[in-house]
JSON list of C-alpha atoms in Angstrom, two decimals:
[
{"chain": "A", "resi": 1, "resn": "UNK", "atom": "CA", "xyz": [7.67, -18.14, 47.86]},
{"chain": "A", "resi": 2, "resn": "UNK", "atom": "CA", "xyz": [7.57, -14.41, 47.12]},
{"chain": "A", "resi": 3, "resn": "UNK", "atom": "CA", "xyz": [8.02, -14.79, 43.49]},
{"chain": "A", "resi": 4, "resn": "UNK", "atom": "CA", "xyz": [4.98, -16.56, 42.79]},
{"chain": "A", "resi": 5, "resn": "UNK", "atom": "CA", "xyz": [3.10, -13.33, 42.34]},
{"chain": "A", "resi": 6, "resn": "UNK", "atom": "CA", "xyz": [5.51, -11.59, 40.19]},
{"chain": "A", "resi": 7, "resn": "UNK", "atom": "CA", "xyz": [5.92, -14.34, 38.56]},
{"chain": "A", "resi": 8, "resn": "UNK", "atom": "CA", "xyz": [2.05, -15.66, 37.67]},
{"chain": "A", "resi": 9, "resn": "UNK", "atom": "CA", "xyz": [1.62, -11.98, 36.81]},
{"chain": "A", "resi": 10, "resn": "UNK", "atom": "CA", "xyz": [4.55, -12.00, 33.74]},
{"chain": "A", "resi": 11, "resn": "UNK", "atom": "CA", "xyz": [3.74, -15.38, 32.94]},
{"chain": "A", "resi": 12, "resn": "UNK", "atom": "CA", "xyz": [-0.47, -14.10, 32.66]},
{"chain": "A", "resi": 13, "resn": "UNK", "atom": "CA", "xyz": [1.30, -10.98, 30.41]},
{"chain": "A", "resi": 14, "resn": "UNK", "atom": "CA", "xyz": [3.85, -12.83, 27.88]},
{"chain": "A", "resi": 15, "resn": "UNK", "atom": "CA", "xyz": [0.87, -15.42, 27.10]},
{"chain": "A", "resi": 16, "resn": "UNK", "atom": "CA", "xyz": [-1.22, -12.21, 25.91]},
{"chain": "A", "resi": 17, "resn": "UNK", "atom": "CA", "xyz": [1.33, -10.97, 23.93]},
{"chain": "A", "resi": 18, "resn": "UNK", "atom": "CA", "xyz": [2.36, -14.49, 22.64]},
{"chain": "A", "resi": 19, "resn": "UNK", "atom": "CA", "xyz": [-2.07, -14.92, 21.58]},
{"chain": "A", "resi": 20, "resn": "UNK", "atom": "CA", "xyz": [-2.36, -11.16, 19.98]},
{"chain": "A", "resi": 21, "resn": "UNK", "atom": "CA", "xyz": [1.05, -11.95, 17.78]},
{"chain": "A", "resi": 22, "resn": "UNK", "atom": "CA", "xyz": [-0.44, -14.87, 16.57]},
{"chain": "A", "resi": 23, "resn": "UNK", "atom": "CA", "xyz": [-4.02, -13.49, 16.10]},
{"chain": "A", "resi": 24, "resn": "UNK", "atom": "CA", "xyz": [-2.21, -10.83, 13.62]},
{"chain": "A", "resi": 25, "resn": "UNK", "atom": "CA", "xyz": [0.62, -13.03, 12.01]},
{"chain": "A", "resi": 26, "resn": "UNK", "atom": "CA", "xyz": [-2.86, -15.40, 11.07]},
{"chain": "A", "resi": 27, "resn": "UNK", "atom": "CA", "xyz": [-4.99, -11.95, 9.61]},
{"chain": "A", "resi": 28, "resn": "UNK", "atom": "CA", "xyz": [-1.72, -11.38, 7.49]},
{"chain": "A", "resi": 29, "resn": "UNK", "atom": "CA", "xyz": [-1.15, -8.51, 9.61]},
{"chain": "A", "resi": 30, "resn": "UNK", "atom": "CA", "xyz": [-2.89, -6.01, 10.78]},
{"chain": "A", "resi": 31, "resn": "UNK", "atom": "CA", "xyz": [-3.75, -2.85, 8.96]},
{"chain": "A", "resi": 32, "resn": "UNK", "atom": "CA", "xyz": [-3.82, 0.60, 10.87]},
{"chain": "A", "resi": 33, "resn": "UNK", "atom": "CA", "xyz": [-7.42, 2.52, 10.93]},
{"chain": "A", "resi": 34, "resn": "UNK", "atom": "CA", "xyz": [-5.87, 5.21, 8.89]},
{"chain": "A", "resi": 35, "resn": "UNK", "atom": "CA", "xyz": [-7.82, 8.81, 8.67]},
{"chain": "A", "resi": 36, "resn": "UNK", "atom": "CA", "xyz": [-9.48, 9.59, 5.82]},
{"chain": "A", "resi": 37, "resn": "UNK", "atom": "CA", "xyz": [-8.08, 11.58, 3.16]},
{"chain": "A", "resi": 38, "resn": "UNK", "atom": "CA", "xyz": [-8.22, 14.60, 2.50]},
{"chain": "A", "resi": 39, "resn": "UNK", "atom": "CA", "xyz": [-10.12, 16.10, -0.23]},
{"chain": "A", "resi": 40, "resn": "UNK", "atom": "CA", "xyz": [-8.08, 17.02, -3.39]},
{"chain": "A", "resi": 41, "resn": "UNK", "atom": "CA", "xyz": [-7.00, 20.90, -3.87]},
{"chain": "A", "resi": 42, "resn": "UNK", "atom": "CA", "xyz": [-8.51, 22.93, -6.93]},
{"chain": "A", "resi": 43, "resn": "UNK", "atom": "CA", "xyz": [-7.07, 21.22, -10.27]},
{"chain": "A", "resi": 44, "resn": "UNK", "atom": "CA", "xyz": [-4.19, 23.26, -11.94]},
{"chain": "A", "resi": 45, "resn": "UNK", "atom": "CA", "xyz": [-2.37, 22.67, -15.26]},
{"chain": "A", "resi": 46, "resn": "UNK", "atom": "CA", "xyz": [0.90, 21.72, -15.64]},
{"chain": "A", "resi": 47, "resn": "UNK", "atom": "CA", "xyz": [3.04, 23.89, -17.78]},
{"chain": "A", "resi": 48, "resn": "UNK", "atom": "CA", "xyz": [3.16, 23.40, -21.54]},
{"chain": "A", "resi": 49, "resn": "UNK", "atom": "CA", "xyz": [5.91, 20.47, -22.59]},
{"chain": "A", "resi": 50, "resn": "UNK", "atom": "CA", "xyz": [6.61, 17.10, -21.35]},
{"chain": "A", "resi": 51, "resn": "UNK", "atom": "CA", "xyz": [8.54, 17.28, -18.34]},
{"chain": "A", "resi": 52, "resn": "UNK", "atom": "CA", "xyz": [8.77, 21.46, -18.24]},
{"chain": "A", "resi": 53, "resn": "UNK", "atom": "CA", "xyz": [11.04, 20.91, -14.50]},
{"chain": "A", "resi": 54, "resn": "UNK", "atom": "CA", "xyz": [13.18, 17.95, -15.63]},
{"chain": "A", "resi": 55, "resn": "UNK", "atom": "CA", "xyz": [12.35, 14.22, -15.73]},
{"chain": "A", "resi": 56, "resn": "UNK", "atom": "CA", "xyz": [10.82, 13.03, -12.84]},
{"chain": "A", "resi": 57, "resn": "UNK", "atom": "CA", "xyz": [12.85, 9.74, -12.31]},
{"chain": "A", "resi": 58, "resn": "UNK", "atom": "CA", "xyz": [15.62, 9.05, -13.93]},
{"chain": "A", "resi": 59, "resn": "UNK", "atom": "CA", "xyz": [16.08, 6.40, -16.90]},
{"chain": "A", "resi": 60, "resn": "UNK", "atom": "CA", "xyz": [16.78, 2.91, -15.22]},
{"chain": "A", "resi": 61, "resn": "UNK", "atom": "CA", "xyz": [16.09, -0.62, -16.32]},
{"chain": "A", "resi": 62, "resn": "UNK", "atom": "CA", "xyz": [12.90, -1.70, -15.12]},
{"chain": "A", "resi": 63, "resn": "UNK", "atom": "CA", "xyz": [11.46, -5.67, -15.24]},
{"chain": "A", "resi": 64, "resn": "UNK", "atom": "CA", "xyz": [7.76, -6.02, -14.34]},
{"chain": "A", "resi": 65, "resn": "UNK", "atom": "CA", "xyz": [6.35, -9.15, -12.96]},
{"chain": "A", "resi": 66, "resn": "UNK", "atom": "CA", "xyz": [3.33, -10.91, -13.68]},
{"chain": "A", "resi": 67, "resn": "UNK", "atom": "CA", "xyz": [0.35, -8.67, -12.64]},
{"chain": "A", "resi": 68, "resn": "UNK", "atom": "CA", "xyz": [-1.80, -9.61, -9.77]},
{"chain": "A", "resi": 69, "resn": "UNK", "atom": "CA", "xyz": [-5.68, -9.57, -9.35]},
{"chain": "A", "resi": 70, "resn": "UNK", "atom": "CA", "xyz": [-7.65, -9.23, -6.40]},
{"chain": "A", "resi": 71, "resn": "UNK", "atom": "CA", "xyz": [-10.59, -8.61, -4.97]},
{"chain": "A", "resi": 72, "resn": "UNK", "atom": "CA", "xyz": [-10.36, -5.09, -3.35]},
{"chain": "A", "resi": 73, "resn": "UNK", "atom": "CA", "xyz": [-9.88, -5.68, 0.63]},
{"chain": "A", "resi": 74, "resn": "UNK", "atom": "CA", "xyz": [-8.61, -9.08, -0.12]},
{"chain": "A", "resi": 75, "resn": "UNK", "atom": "CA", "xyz": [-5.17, -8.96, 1.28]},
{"chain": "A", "resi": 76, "resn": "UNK", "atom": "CA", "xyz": [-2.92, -11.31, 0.05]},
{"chain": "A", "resi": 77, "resn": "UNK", "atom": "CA", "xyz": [0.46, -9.90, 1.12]},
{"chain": "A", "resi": 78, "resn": "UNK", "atom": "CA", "xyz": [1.95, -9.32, 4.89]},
{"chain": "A", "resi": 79, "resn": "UNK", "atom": "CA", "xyz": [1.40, -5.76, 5.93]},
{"chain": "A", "resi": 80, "resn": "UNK", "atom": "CA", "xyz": [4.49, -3.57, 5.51]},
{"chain": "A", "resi": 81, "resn": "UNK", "atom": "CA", "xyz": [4.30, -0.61, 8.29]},
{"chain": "A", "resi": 82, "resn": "UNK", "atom": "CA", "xyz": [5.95, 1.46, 4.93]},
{"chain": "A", "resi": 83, "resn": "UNK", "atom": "CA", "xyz": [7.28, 4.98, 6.36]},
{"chain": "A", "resi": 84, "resn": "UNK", "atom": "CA", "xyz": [5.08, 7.69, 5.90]},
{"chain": "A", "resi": 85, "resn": "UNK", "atom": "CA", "xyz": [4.60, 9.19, 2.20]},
{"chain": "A", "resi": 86, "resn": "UNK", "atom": "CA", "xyz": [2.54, 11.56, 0.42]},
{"chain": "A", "resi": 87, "resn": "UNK", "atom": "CA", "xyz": [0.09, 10.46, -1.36]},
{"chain": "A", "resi": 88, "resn": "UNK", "atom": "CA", "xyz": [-0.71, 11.40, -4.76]},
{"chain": "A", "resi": 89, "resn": "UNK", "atom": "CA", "xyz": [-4.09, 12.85, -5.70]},
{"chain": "A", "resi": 90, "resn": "UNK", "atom": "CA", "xyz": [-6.10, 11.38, -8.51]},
{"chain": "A", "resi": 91, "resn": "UNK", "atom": "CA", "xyz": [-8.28, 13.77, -10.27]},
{"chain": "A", "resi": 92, "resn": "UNK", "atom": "CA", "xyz": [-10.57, 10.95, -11.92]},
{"chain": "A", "resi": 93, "resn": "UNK", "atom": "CA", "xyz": [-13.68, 10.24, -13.23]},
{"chain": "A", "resi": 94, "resn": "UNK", "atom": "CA", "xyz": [-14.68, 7.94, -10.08]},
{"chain": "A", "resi": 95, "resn": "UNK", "atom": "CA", "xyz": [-17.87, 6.67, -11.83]},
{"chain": "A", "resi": 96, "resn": "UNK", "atom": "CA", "xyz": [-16.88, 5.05, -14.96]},
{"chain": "A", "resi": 97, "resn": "UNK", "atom": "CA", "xyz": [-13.89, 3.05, -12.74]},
{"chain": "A", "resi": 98, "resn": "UNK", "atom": "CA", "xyz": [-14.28, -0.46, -12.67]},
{"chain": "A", "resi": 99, "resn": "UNK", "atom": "CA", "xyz": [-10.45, -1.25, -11.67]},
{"chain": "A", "resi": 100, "resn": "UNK", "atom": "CA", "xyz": [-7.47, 0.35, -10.39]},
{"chain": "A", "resi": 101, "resn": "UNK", "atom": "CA", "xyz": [-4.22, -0.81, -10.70]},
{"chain": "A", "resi": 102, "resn": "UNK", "atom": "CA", "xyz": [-1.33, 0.17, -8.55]},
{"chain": "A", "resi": 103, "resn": "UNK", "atom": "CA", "xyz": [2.22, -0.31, -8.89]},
{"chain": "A", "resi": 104, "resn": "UNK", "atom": "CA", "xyz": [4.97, -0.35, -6.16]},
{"chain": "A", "resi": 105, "resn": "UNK", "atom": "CA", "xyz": [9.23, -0.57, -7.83]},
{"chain": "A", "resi": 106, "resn": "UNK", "atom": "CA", "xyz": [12.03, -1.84, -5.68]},
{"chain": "A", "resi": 107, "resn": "UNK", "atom": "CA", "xyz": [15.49, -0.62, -5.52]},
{"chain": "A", "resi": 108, "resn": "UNK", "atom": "CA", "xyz": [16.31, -3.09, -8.72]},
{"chain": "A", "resi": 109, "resn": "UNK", "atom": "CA", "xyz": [13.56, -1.69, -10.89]},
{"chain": "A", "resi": 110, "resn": "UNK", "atom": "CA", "xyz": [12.03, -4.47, -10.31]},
{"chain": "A", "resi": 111, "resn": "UNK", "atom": "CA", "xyz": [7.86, -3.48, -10.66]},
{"chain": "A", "resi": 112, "resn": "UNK", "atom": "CA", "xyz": [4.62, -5.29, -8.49]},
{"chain": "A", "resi": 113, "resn": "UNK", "atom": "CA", "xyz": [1.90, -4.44, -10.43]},
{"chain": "A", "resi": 114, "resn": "UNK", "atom": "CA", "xyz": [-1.71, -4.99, -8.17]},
{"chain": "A", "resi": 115, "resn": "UNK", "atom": "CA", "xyz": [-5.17, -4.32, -9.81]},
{"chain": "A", "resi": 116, "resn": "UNK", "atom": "CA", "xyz": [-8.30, -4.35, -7.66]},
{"chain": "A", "resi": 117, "resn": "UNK", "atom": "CA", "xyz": [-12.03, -4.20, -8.68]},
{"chain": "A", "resi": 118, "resn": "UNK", "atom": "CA", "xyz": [-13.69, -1.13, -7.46]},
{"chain": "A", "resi": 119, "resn": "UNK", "atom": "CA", "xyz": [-17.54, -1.02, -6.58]},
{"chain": "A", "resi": 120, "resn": "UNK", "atom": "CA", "xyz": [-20.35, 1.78, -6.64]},
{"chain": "A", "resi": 121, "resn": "UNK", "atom": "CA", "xyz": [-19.09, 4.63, -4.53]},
{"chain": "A", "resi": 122, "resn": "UNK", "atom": "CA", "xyz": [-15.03, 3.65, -5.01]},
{"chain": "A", "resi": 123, "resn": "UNK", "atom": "CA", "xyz": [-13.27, 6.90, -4.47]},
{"chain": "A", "resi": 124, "resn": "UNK", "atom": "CA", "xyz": [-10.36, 8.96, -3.16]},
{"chain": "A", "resi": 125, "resn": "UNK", "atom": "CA", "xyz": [-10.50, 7.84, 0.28]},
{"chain": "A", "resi": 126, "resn": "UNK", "atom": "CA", "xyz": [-10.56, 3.83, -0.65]},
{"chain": "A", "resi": 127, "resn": "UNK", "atom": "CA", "xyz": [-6.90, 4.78, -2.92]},
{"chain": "A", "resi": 128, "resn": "UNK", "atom": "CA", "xyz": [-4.86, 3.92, 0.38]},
{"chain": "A", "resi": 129, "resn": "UNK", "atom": "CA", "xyz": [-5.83, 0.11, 0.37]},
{"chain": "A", "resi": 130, "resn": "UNK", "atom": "CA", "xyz": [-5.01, -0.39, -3.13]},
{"chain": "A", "resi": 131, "resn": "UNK", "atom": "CA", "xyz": [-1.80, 1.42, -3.05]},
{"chain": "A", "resi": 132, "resn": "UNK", "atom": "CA", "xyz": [-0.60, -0.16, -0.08]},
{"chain": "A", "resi": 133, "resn": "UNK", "atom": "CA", "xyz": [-1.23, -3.37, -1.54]},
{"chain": "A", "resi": 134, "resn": "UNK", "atom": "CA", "xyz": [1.06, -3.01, -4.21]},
{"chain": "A", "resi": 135, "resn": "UNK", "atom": "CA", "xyz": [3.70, -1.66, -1.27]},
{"chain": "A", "resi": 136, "resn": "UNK", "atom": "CA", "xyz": [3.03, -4.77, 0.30]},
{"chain": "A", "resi": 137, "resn": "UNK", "atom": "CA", "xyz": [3.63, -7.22, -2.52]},
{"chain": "A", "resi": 138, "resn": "UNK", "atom": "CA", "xyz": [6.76, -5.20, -3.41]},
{"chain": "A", "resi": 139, "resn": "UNK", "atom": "CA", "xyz": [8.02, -6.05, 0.39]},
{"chain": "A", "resi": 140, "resn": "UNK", "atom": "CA", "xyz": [6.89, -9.30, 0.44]},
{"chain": "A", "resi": 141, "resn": "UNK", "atom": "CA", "xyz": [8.13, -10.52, -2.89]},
{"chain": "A", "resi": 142, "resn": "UNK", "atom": "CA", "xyz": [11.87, -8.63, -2.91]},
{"chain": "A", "resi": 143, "resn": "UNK", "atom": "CA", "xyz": [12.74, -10.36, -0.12]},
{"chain": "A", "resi": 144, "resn": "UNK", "atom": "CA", "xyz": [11.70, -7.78, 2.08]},
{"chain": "A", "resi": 145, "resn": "UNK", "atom": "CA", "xyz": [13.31, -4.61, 0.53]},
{"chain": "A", "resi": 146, "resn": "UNK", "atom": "CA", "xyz": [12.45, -1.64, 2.94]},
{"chain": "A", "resi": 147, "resn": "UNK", "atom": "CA", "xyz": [12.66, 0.93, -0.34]},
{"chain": "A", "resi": 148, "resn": "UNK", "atom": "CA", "xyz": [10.01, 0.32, -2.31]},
{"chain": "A", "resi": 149, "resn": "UNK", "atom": "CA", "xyz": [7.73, 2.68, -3.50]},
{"chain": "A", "resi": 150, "resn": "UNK", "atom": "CA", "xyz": [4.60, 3.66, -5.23]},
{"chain": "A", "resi": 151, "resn": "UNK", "atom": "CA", "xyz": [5.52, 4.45, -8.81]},
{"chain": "A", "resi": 152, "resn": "UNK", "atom": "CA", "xyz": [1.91, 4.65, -10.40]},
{"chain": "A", "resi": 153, "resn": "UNK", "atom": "CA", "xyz": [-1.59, 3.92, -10.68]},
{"chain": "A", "resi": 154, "resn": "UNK", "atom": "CA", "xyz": [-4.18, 4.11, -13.13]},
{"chain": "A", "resi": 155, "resn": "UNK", "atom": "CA", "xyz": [-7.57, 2.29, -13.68]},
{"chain": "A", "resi": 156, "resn": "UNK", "atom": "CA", "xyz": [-9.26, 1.16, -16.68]}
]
């Protein structure tokens, strides 16, 4: 009779976990508030010549699969909780961009291209969604691969 308590108390606190698991396995996972970004440093040159330190990945073969459309915040892939990276700065003309596309490359070469439409005001700070996106196809579709990585992105 003393265990009733204890009991109804870790019965009351597995069925919470058990709903908020389910709540985020049906939102496709949940995606982090992340801070906003910083704004980019003062724009410097590169060097004359292609690649004036060396190639910056080496030669490998590469096979890209079909690209993907969405509409930007429509998340289509499982959220990969991706270790921490630095994020490239884009020195763009944000007002004539209509759509980015990102592209995340597994450990095969294999390449996830994702393009997103952008809206009035698309900028810097809404990059992360877009380039997590492609991280998160690259996951999902490679069976789960824990190195993928953002190799590009441009917009058009």
């Amino acid at each position: 009779m003393k265990l009733k308590a204890p009991l109804a108390i870790a019965l009351v606190i597995v069925s919470l976990q058990a709903y908020s698991l389910a709540r985020e396995e049906g939102r496709g996972g949940a995606r982090p508030n992340l801070p906003p970004r910083p704004a980019p440093g003062r724009f410097q040159a590169h060097p004359p010549g292609a690649h004036p330190h060396g190639p910056i990945v080496r030669p490998h073969p590469v096979r890209v699969m079909s690209p993907t459309v969405v509409k930007y915040g429509g998340h289509q892939w499982r959220h990969w909780a991706h270790p921490e990276f630095s994020r490239p700065v884009y020195y763009w003309n944000w007002a004539i961009i209509q759509s980015v596309t990102c592209i995340a490359e597994d450990s095969y070469g294999d390449q996830y291209p994702v393009t997103e439409t952008t809206f009035a005001g698309f900028g810097l700070v809404n990059m992360t969604t877009v380039e997590d996106d492609a991280l998160d196809r690259c996951a999902e579709e490679s069976g789960g691969d824990l190195s993928c990585y953002l190799a590009t992105c441009s917009y058009f």
